[in-house]
mmCIF file of C-alpha atoms in Angstrom:
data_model
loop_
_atom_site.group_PDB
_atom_site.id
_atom_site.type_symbol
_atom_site.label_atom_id
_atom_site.label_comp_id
_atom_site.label_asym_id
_atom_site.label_seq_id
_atom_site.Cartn_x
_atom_site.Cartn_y
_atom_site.Cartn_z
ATOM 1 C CA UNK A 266 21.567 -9.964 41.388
ATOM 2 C CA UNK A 267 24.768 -8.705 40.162
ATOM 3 C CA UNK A 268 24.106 -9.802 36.663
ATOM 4 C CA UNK A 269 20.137 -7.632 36.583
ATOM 5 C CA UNK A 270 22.137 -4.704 38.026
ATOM 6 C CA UNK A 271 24.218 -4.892 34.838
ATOM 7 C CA UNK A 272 21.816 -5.836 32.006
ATOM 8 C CA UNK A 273 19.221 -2.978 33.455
ATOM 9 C CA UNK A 274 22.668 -0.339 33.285
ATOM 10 C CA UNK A 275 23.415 -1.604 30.289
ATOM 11 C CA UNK A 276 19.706 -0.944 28.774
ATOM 12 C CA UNK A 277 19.414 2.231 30.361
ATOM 13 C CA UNK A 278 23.224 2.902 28.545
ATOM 14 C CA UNK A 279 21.145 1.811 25.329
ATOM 15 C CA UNK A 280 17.997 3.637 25.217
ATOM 16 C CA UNK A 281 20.238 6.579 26.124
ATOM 17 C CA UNK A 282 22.492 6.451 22.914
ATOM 18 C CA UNK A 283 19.387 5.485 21.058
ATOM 19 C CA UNK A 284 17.917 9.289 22.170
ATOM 20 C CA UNK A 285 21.096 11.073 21.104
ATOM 21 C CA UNK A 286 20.903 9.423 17.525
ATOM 22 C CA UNK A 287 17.607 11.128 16.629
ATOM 23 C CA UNK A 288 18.143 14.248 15.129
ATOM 24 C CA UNK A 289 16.179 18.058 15.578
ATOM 25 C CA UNK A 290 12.508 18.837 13.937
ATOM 26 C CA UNK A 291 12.961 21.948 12.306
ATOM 27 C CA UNK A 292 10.328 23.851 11.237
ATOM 28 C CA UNK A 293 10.439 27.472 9.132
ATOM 29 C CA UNK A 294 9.311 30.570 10.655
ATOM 30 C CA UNK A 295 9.497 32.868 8.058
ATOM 31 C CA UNK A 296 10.381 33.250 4.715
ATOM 32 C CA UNK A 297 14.212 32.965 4.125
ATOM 33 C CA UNK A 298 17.537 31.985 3.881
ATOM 34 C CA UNK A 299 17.864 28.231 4.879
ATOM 35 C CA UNK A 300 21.001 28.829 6.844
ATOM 36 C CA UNK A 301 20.206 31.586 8.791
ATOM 37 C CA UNK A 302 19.319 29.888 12.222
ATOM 38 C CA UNK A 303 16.470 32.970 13.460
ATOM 39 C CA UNK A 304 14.428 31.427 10.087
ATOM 40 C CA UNK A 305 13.790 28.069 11.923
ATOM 41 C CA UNK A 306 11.875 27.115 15.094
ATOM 42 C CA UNK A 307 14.049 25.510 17.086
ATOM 43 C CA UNK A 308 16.585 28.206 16.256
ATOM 44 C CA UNK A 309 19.335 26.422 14.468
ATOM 45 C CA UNK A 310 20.274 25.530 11.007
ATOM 46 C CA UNK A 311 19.087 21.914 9.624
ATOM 47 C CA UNK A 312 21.501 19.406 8.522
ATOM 48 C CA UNK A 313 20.104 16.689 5.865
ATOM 49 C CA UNK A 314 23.273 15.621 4.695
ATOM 50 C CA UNK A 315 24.174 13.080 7.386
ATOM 51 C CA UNK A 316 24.515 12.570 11.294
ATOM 52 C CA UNK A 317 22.337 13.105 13.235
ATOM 53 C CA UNK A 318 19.587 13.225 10.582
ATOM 54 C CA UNK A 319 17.352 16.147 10.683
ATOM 55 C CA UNK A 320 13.702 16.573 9.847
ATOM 56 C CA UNK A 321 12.540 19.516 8.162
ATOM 57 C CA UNK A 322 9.259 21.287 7.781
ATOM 58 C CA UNK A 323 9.174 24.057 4.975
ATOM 59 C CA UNK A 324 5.949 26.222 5.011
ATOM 60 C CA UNK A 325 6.868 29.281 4.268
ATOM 61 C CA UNK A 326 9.394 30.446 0.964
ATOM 62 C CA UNK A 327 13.069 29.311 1.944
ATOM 63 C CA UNK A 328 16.426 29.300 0.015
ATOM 64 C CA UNK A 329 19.288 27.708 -0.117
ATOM 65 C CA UNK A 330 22.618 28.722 -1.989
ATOM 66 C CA UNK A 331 24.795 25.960 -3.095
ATOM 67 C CA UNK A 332 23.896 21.954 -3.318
ATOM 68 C CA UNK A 333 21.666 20.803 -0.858
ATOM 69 C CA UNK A 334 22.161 17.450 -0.456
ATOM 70 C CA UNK A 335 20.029 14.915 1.549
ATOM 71 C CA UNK A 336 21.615 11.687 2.428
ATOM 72 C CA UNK A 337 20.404 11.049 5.891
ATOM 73 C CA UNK A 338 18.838 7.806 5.864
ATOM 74 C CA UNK A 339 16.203 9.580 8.618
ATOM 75 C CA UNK A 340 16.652 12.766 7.379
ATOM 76 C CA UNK A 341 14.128 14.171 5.873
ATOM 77 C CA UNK A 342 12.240 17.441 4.059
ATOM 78 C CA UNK A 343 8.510 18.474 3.702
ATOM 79 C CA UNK A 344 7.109 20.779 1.743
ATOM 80 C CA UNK A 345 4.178 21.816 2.995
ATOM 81 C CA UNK A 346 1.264 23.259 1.024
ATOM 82 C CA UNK A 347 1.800 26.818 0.362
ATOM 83 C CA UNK A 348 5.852 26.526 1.105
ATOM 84 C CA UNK A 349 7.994 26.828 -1.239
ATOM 85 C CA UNK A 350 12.336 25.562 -1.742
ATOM 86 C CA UNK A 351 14.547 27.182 -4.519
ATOM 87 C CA UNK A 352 18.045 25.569 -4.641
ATOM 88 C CA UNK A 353 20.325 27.719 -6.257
ATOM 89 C CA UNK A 354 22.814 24.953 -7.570
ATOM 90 C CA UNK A 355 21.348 21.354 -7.126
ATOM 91 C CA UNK A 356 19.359 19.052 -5.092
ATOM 92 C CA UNK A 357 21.219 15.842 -4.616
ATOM 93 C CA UNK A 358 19.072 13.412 -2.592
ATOM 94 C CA UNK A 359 20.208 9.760 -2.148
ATOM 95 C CA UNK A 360 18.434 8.533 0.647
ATOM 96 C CA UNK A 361 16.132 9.941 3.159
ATOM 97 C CA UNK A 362 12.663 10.982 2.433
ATOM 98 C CA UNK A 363 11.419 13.778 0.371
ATOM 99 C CA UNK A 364 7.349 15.070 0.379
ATOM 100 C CA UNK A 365 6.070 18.140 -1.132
ATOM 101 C CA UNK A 366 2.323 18.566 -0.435
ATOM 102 C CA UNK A 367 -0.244 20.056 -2.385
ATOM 103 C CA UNK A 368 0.539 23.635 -3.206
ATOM 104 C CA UNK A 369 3.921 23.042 -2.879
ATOM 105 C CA UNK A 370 6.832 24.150 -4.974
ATOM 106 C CA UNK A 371 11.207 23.062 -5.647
ATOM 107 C CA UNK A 372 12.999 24.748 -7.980
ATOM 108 C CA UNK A 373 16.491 23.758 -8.901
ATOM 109 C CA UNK A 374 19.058 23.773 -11.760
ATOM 110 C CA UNK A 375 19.430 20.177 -11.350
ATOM 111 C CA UNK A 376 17.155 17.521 -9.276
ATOM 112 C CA UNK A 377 18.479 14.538 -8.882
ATOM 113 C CA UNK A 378 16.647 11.941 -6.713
ATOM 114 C CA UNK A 379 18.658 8.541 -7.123
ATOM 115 C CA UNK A 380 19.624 5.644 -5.023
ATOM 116 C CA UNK A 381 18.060 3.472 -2.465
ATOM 117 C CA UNK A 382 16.159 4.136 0.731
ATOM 118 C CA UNK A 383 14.500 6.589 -0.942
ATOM 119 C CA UNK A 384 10.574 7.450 0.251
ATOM 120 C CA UNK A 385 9.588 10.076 -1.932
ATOM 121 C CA UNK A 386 5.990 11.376 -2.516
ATOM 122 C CA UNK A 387 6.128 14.496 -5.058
ATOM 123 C CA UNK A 388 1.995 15.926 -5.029
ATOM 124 C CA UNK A 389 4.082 19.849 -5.336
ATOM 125 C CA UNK A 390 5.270 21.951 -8.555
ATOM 126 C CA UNK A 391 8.584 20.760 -9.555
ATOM 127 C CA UNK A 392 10.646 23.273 -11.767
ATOM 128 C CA UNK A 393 14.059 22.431 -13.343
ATOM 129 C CA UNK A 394 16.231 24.541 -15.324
ATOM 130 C CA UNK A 395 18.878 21.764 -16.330
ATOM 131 C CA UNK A 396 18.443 17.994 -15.683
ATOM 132 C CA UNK A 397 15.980 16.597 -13.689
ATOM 133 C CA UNK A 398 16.747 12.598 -12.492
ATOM 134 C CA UNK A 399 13.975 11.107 -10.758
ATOM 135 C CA UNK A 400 15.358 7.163 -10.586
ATOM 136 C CA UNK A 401 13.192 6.033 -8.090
ATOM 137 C CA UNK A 402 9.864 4.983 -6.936
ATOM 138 C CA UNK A 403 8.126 7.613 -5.899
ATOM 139 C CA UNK A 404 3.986 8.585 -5.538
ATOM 140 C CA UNK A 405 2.147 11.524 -5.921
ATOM 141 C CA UNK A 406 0.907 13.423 -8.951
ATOM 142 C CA UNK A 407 3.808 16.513 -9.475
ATOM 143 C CA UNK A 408 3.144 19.145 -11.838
#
């Protein structure tokens, strides 16, 4: 008896630090700056470049000053048809996945989608004003 009690505390223990792993859906609200929290529902600011992974939904015109990198290997950004992402410096993505939908647009200096893990579908407007590196496999039709 001793020996359920522990295995069932030590699953609940589990499933527990499983749910604190996941990270936050975020989802735009408006057009504007990526790091201003009020511009996201839930109000915060998404982090893609590691723990604990975020998910982000872009439908409306957002910016973001600086590098965004995504490295997350569940984080994650969609595009969403009519929304729109200009980077002002780069977009670094080495793992994570990456979707622009239909109608979508990402404009950067430099894109650079490279390493593994990568799941990467690109059916959006791409527009670079330096180098673009797309080094992986990705599907979609991008214009």
């Amino acid at each position: 008896m001793k020996n359920i009690i522990h295995i069932f505390l030590f699953g609940t223990l589990l499933l527990f630090s499983f749910s604190l792993e996941a990270g936050t859906n975020y989802v735009s609200n408006q057009d504007g700056d990526w790091n201003v929290a009020a511009n996201w529902t839930p109000n915060g600011v998404p982090d893609v470049n590691g723990w604990p992974n975020d998910k982000v939904t872009i439908n409306h015109a957002m910016t973001y000053t600086g590098t965004l990198t995504l490295t997350g290997s569940t984080s994650s950004v969609r595009i969403g048809q009519n929304g729109s992402l200009d980077v002002s410096v780069k977009l670094n993505m080495t793992s994570g996945k990456l979707r622009m939908d239909v109608g979508s647009s990402l404009s950067a200096p430099v894109v650079a989608v490279e390493g593994s893990g990568n799941d990467v579908v690109l059916d959006g407007l791409i527009t670079s004003t330096g180098n673009m590196v797309l080094d992986k496999k990705m599907s979609g039709s991008p214009t």
